[in-house]
Tab-separated table of C-alpha atoms and ligand atoms in Angstrom:
chain	number	residue	atom	x	y	z
G	15	MET	CA	-11.621	13.644	-42.529
G	16	THR	CA	-11.420	9.839	-42.379
G	17	SER	CA	-13.474	7.190	-44.196
G	18	ILE	CA	-14.041	5.168	-41.019
G	19	ASP	CA	-17.636	4.104	-40.298
G	20	LEU	CA	-18.791	4.288	-36.653
G	21	THR	CA	-22.501	3.942	-37.405
G	22	GLY	CA	-24.333	2.420	-34.444
G	23	ARG	CA	-21.713	3.452	-31.878
G	24	VAL	CA	-22.282	5.900	-29.020
G	25	ALA	CA	-19.385	8.133	-27.966
G	26	LEU	CA	-18.959	10.332	-24.881
G	27	VAL	CA	-16.407	13.158	-25.227
G	28	THR	CA	-15.395	15.094	-22.106
G	29	GLY	CA	-14.347	18.701	-22.583
G	30	GLY	CA	-16.165	18.619	-25.912
G	31	ALA	CA	-17.566	22.157	-25.748
G	32	GLN	CA	-14.564	23.686	-27.530
G	33	GLY	CA	-11.045	23.084	-28.809
G	34	LEU	CA	-9.745	19.575	-29.427
G	35	GLY	CA	-12.780	17.932	-27.796
G	36	GLU	CA	-15.155	19.805	-30.081
G	37	GLY	CA	-13.156	18.627	-33.092
G	38	MET	CA	-13.210	15.034	-31.804
G	39	ALA	CA	-16.985	15.230	-31.288
G	40	ARG	CA	-17.473	16.551	-34.826
G	41	ALA	CA	-15.255	13.870	-36.358
G	42	LEU	CA	-16.926	11.044	-34.413
G	43	ALA	CA	-20.357	12.350	-35.478
G	44	ALA	CA	-19.187	12.668	-39.090
G	45	ALA	CA	-18.094	9.008	-38.930
G	46	GLY	CA	-21.640	8.046	-37.926
G	47	ALA	CA	-21.437	7.828	-34.112
G	48	ARG	CA	-24.034	9.374	-31.837
G	49	VAL	CA	-22.104	11.745	-29.600
G	50	MET	CA	-22.686	12.966	-26.050
G	51	ILE	CA	-20.645	16.070	-25.265
G	52	ALA	CA	-19.864	16.260	-21.547
G	53	ASP	CA	-18.414	19.525	-20.298
G	54	ILE	CA	-18.403	21.815	-17.278
G	55	ASN	CA	-19.088	24.650	-19.754
G	56	GLU	CA	-22.759	24.717	-20.714
G	57	ALA	CA	-21.862	26.225	-24.089
G	58	GLY	CA	-21.318	22.566	-24.936
G	59	ALA	CA	-25.084	22.318	-25.463
G	60	GLU	CA	-24.721	24.627	-28.459
G	61	THR	CA	-21.747	22.646	-29.741
G	62	ALA	CA	-23.818	19.453	-29.482
G	63	ALA	CA	-26.738	21.089	-31.307
G	64	GLY	CA	-24.312	21.987	-34.083
G	65	LEU	CA	-23.567	18.284	-34.611
G	66	GLY	CA	-27.121	17.764	-35.878
G	67	GLU	CA	-29.865	15.354	-34.812
G	68	GLY	CA	-29.232	12.394	-32.529
G	69	HIS	CA	-26.496	13.869	-30.346
G	70	GLY	CA	-26.611	15.285	-26.829
G	71	PHE	CA	-25.010	17.370	-24.093
G	72	VAL	CA	-24.646	16.669	-20.400
G	73	ARG	CA	-23.070	19.053	-17.897
G	74	LEU	CA	-20.168	17.226	-16.277
G	75	ASP	CA	-17.359	18.282	-13.989
G	76	VAL	CA	-14.989	15.354	-14.530
G	77	THR	CA	-13.793	15.599	-10.913
G	78	ASP	CA	-17.306	14.828	-9.613
G	79	GLU	CA	-18.079	11.126	-9.250
G	80	ALA	CA	-21.872	11.548	-9.061
G	81	GLY	CA	-21.621	13.624	-12.235
G	82	TRP	CA	-19.916	10.710	-13.990
G	83	GLU	CA	-22.697	8.334	-12.985
G	84	ALA	CA	-25.262	10.780	-14.378
G	85	ALA	CA	-23.306	11.352	-17.598
G	86	VAL	CA	-22.961	7.632	-18.328
G	87	ALA	CA	-26.666	7.108	-17.530
G	88	ALA	CA	-27.569	9.988	-19.883
G	89	CYS	CA	-25.559	8.328	-22.651
G	90	VAL	CA	-27.197	4.952	-22.169
G	91	ASP	CA	-30.744	6.304	-21.698
G	92	GLN	CA	-30.736	9.011	-24.365
G	93	LEU	CA	-28.367	7.630	-27.007
G	94	GLY	CA	-28.740	3.884	-26.418
G	95	GLY	CA	-25.366	2.790	-25.065
G	96	LEU	CA	-21.706	3.652	-24.584
G	97	ASP	CA	-19.069	2.278	-26.958
G	98	VAL	CA	-16.437	5.017	-27.069
G	99	LEU	CA	-15.199	7.269	-24.265
G	100	VAL	CA	-12.763	10.106	-24.927
G	101	ASN	CA	-11.222	11.432	-21.702
G	102	ASN	CA	-10.251	14.777	-23.206
G	103	ALA	CA	-11.092	17.397	-20.541
G	104	GLY	CA	-7.908	18.934	-19.182
G	105	VAL	CA	-6.385	22.108	-17.794
G	106	GLU	CA	-2.925	23.653	-18.056
G	107	ILE	CA	-1.655	26.405	-15.731
G	108	SER	CA	1.888	27.510	-16.594
G	109	ALA	CA	4.433	28.313	-13.888
G	110	LEU	CA	8.102	27.918	-13.175
G	111	ILE	CA	8.652	25.286	-10.473
G	112	THR	CA	10.014	27.946	-8.125
G	113	GLU	CA	6.754	29.893	-8.432
G	114	VAL	CA	4.068	27.225	-8.732
G	115	GLN	CA	0.999	27.711	-6.515
G	116	VAL	CA	-0.589	24.951	-4.427
G	117	ASP	CA	-4.109	25.708	-5.669
G	118	ASP	CA	-2.977	25.489	-9.295
G	119	ILE	CA	-1.173	22.196	-8.647
G	120	ARG	CA	-4.353	20.791	-7.088
G	121	THR	CA	-6.508	21.979	-9.989
G	122	MET	CA	-4.307	20.210	-12.541
G	123	LEU	CA	-4.082	17.025	-10.443
G	124	ASP	CA	-7.851	17.054	-9.995
G	125	VAL	CA	-8.972	17.621	-13.565
G	126	ASN	CA	-6.210	15.791	-15.424
G	127	ILE	CA	-5.591	12.795	-13.133
G	128	LEU	CA	-8.666	12.399	-10.923
G	129	GLY	CA	-10.973	13.322	-13.830
G	130	THR	CA	-9.360	10.822	-16.195
G	131	THR	CA	-9.349	8.119	-13.510
G	132	LEU	CA	-13.058	8.591	-12.794
G	133	GLY	CA	-13.707	8.454	-16.530
G	134	LEU	CA	-11.854	5.141	-16.744
G	135	LYS	CA	-13.718	3.823	-13.687
G	136	HIS	CA	-17.189	4.656	-14.902
G	137	GLY	CA	-16.474	4.011	-18.569
G	138	LEU	CA	-15.145	0.498	-17.856
G	139	ARG	CA	-18.014	-0.261	-15.463
G	140	ALA	CA	-20.562	0.703	-18.106
G	141	MET	CA	-18.883	-0.996	-21.070
G	142	ARG	CA	-17.914	-4.336	-19.501
G	143	PRO	CA	-20.242	-7.301	-20.082
G	144	ASP	CA	-22.297	-6.772	-16.889
G	145	GLY	CA	-22.435	-2.989	-17.373
G	146	ALA	CA	-25.288	-0.679	-18.344
G	147	ALA	CA	-24.007	-0.533	-21.942
G	148	GLY	CA	-22.391	-3.983	-21.834
G	149	LYS	CA	-20.817	-4.292	-25.289
G	150	GLY	CA	-17.154	-3.499	-24.674
G	151	GLY	CA	-15.609	-0.652	-26.616
G	152	SER	CA	-12.732	1.776	-26.834
G	153	ILE	CA	-11.468	4.386	-24.383
G	154	ILE	CA	-9.095	7.067	-25.619
G	155	ASN	CA	-7.275	9.231	-23.081
G	156	ILE	CA	-5.758	12.531	-24.142
G	157	SER	CA	-2.222	12.812	-22.799
G	158	SER	CA	0.222	15.314	-24.349
G	159	VAL	CA	3.588	15.639	-26.045
G	160	ALA	CA	4.400	17.207	-22.659
G	161	ALA	CA	4.544	13.653	-21.293
G	162	THR	CA	7.352	12.817	-23.728
G	163	ILE	CA	9.585	15.911	-23.742
G	164	ALA	CA	10.819	18.488	-21.219
G	165	PHE	CA	9.405	21.949	-21.932
G	166	PRO	CA	9.838	24.783	-19.403
G	167	ALA	CA	6.986	26.118	-17.220
G	168	ILE	CA	4.717	23.094	-17.601
G	169	SER	CA	6.207	20.767	-14.981
G	170	VAL	CA	3.026	19.873	-13.104
G	171	TYR	CA	0.961	19.671	-16.289
G	172	SER	CA	3.621	17.374	-17.795
G	173	GLY	CA	3.514	15.215	-14.666
G	174	THR	CA	-0.263	14.879	-14.896
G	175	LYS	CA	-0.021	13.900	-18.558
G	176	SER	CA	2.604	11.256	-17.722
G	177	ALA	CA	0.093	9.973	-15.178
G	178	VAL	CA	-2.531	9.751	-17.936
G	179	ASP	CA	-0.055	7.639	-19.913
G	180	ARG	CA	0.422	5.179	-16.989
G	181	LEU	CA	-3.299	5.092	-16.175
G	182	THR	CA	-3.901	4.092	-19.784
G	183	ARG	CA	-1.522	1.109	-19.612
G	184	VAL	CA	-2.869	-0.259	-16.331
G	185	ALA	CA	-6.491	0.219	-17.402
G	186	ALA	CA	-5.809	-1.713	-20.629
G	187	MET	CA	-4.166	-4.501	-18.627
G	188	GLU	CA	-7.041	-4.768	-16.122
G	189	SER	CA	-9.628	-4.626	-18.892
G	190	GLY	CA	-7.893	-7.430	-20.763
G	191	LYS	CA	-7.278	-9.649	-17.744
G	192	LEU	CA	-10.841	-9.270	-16.500
G	193	GLY	CA	-12.500	-9.762	-19.894
G	194	TYR	CA	-14.110	-6.327	-20.147
G	195	GLY	CA	-13.716	-6.192	-23.933
G	196	VAL	CA	-12.556	-2.569	-23.760
G	197	ARG	CA	-9.388	-1.338	-25.462
G	198	VAL	CA	-7.696	1.580	-23.697
G	199	ASN	CA	-5.218	3.816	-25.510
G	200	CYS	CA	-3.956	7.382	-25.325
G	201	ILE	CA	-2.655	9.957	-27.748
G	202	TYR	CA	0.029	12.568	-27.144
G	203	PRO	CA	-1.059	15.672	-29.087
G	204	GLY	CA	1.532	18.212	-30.118
G	205	LEU	CA	0.860	21.925	-29.673
G	206	VAL	CA	-2.435	23.011	-31.260
G	207	PRO	CA	-3.477	26.686	-31.132
G	208	THR	CA	-6.731	26.176	-29.211
G	209	ALA	CA	-7.493	28.404	-26.205
G	210	MET	CA	-5.121	26.214	-24.197
G	211	GLY	CA	-2.369	25.989	-26.822
G	212	ALA	CA	-2.413	29.698	-27.669
G	213	GLY	CA	-2.495	30.515	-23.949
G	214	LEU	CA	0.588	28.386	-23.396
G	215	ALA	CA	2.536	30.266	-26.085
G	216	ASN	CA	1.533	33.581	-24.463
G	217	ASP	CA	2.604	32.281	-21.037
G	218	MET	CA	6.041	31.354	-22.421
G	219	ALA	CA	6.504	34.987	-23.452
G	220	SER	CA	5.121	36.508	-20.255
G	221	LEU	CA	7.370	34.249	-18.149
G	222	GLY	CA	10.346	35.583	-20.115
G	223	LEU	CA	11.283	32.220	-21.624
G	224	TYR	CA	10.837	33.504	-25.201
G	225	GLY	CA	10.795	37.008	-26.640
G	226	SER	CA	7.185	36.685	-27.794
G	227	ALA	CA	4.395	34.126	-28.248
G	228	GLU	CA	5.361	33.930	-31.925
G	229	GLU	CA	8.945	33.105	-30.967
G	230	ALA	CA	7.685	30.319	-28.643
G	231	VAL	CA	5.562	28.896	-31.461
G	232	GLY	CA	8.567	29.128	-33.787
G	233	ALA	CA	10.645	27.115	-31.289
G	234	VAL	CA	7.992	24.380	-31.196
G	235	ILE	CA	7.855	24.250	-35.001
G	236	GLU	CA	11.641	24.094	-35.103
G	237	LEU	CA	11.490	20.936	-32.940
G	238	THR	CA	8.829	19.369	-35.201
G	239	PRO	CA	9.967	17.360	-38.250
G	240	SER	CA	6.592	17.939	-39.952
G	241	GLY	CA	7.344	21.653	-39.757
G	242	ARG	CA	4.051	22.998	-38.438
G	243	LEU	CA	1.795	23.153	-35.398
G	244	GLY	CA	-0.887	20.526	-34.900
G	245	GLU	CA	-4.442	21.097	-36.095
G	246	VAL	CA	-7.650	20.118	-34.322
G	247	GLU	CA	-8.428	17.665	-37.149
G	248	ASP	CA	-5.077	15.883	-36.705
G	249	MET	CA	-6.119	14.877	-33.178
G	250	ALA	CA	-9.733	14.177	-34.110
G	251	ASP	CA	-8.772	11.765	-36.909
G	252	ALA	CA	-6.455	9.834	-34.545
G	253	VAL	CA	-9.298	9.498	-32.027
G	254	VAL	CA	-11.734	8.267	-34.687
G	255	PHE	CA	-9.149	5.687	-35.783
G	256	LEU	CA	-8.559	4.431	-32.225
G	257	ALA	CA	-12.328	4.259	-31.671
G	258	SER	CA	-12.789	2.086	-34.739
G	259	ASP	CA	-12.313	-1.571	-35.598
G	260	ALA	CA	-9.351	-0.539	-37.759
G	261	ALA	CA	-7.503	-0.244	-34.417
G	262	ARG	CA	-8.850	-3.552	-33.066
G	263	PHE	CA	-5.396	-4.891	-32.050
G	264	ILE	CA	-4.077	-1.598	-30.686
G	265	ASN	CA	-4.391	-1.716	-26.912
G	266	GLY	CA	-2.538	-0.108	-24.020
G	267	ALA	CA	-0.690	2.098	-26.504
G	268	GLY	CA	0.316	5.736	-26.493
G	269	ILE	CA	0.345	7.243	-29.969
G	270	PRO	CA	2.198	10.500	-30.633
G	271	VAL	CA	0.189	12.847	-32.874
G	272	ASP	CA	2.783	15.594	-32.817
G	273	GLY	CA	4.458	15.743	-36.215
G	274	GLY	CA	7.483	14.024	-34.658
G	275	MET	CA	8.169	16.649	-31.975
G	276	GLY	CA	8.375	14.113	-29.168
G	277	MET	CA	10.501	11.443	-30.855
D	325	NAD	N1	-4.041	22.401	-27.276
D	325	NAD	C1	-2.888	21.774	-27.133
D	325	NAD	O1	-1.857	22.243	-27.604
D	325	NAD	C2	-2.822	20.445	-26.415
D	325	NAD	C3	-1.656	19.686	-26.562
D	325	NAD	C4	-1.554	18.461	-25.919
D	325	NAD	C5	-2.613	17.996	-25.163
D	325	NAD	N2	-3.739	18.750	-25.042
D	325	NAD	C6	-4.829	18.199	-24.232
D	325	NAD	O2	-5.991	18.119	-25.025
D	325	NAD	C7	-7.152	18.286	-24.199
D	325	NAD	C8	-8.028	19.391	-24.777
D	325	NAD	O3	-7.269	20.595	-24.822
D	325	NAD	P1	-7.777	21.911	-25.580
D	325	NAD	O4	-6.586	22.521	-26.199
D	325	NAD	O5	-8.968	21.614	-26.408
D	325	NAD	O6	-8.181	22.817	-24.306
D	325	NAD	P2	-9.326	23.902	-24.136
D	325	NAD	O7	-8.955	24.666	-22.915
D	325	NAD	O8	-9.545	24.652	-25.407
D	325	NAD	O9	-10.653	23.030	-23.849
D	325	NAD	C9	-10.755	22.258	-22.709
D	325	NAD	C10	-12.195	21.848	-22.490
D	325	NAD	O10	-12.252	21.081	-21.284
D	325	NAD	C11	-13.331	21.570	-20.479
D	325	NAD	N3	-13.053	21.324	-19.064
D	325	NAD	C12	-12.103	21.896	-18.282
D	325	NAD	N4	-12.212	21.455	-17.019
D	325	NAD	C13	-13.250	20.567	-16.993
D	325	NAD	C14	-13.863	19.788	-15.990
D	325	NAD	N5	-13.434	19.836	-14.714
D	325	NAD	N6	-14.894	18.991	-16.318
D	325	NAD	C15	-15.344	18.947	-17.599
D	325	NAD	N7	-14.825	19.686	-18.602
D	325	NAD	C16	-13.791	20.482	-18.297
D	325	NAD	C17	-13.397	23.075	-20.804
D	325	NAD	O11	-14.647	23.627	-20.445
D	325	NAD	C18	-13.139	23.053	-22.306
D	325	NAD	O12	-14.337	22.854	-23.037
D	325	NAD	C19	-6.626	18.586	-22.796
D	325	NAD	O13	-6.600	17.390	-22.039
D	325	NAD	C20	-5.215	19.055	-23.053
D	325	NAD	O14	-4.382	18.858	-21.929
D	325	NAD	C21	-3.865	19.959	-25.658
């Protein structure tokens, strides 16, 4: 829990129905922002209701451009603007490179790279001075420690998260050069036992890379100076900070939130 005040800001969080995105939505709402959860999973409506009054849900497949236009319009019309965008939706499908399937590669490229790019496109268009929201703001992309280390069985996922890192830098540069007034940063979360994180540990065991999921988790902790896995709140607090004026001179940066695993 942070003491940052985001009263008066409107935040859109993709993939906010569960996991890290849900935690980010909760933390942004707790800091005073009005939050629009955007997710392909309609259970996000219940998550949004759990945030209390003044928040919303919109069904969004981040790979669908028309869906992005509708989601941004919903934010502006229903919540009064768009000041913070968290491009959090992502997918991870584990496979050794020798076994990776074309459909799975395409799914990860689509959601993690195309989805984040469309978020940047429509977020920047809305937030820049001539946009529907028009007040500048902060975009936070969710990369991964996988973009900073080599871990087996997540080659394509790691590649997509490195792409998120580069997209972040170029978007920040364009935004600055063109006077959009939007800061663009990313975080690299360490392993957090959400559905995705726990699934990854199980995959490591079923692919024979570790004796068990617990052994895989132990190996991650062993590589982490802070000596534990990440928690949802660790990522949420970093997002709230980057969304806030406390981070006003942080731009085009990638911030590890991984207990030191990726150093
Ligand atoms: N959990 C970890 O250990 C970890 C570590 C590093 C980075 N990350 C990243 O953090 C983000 C969130 O991960 P998580 O652990 O909460 O995963 P999760 O699987 O628990 O949740 C992902 C959410 O994204 C939504 N989603 C998936 N595809 C979508 C699409 N096409 N359009 C809209 N929404 C979609 C899902 O419905 C779900 O609500 C991802 O980008 C992930 O790559 C996670």
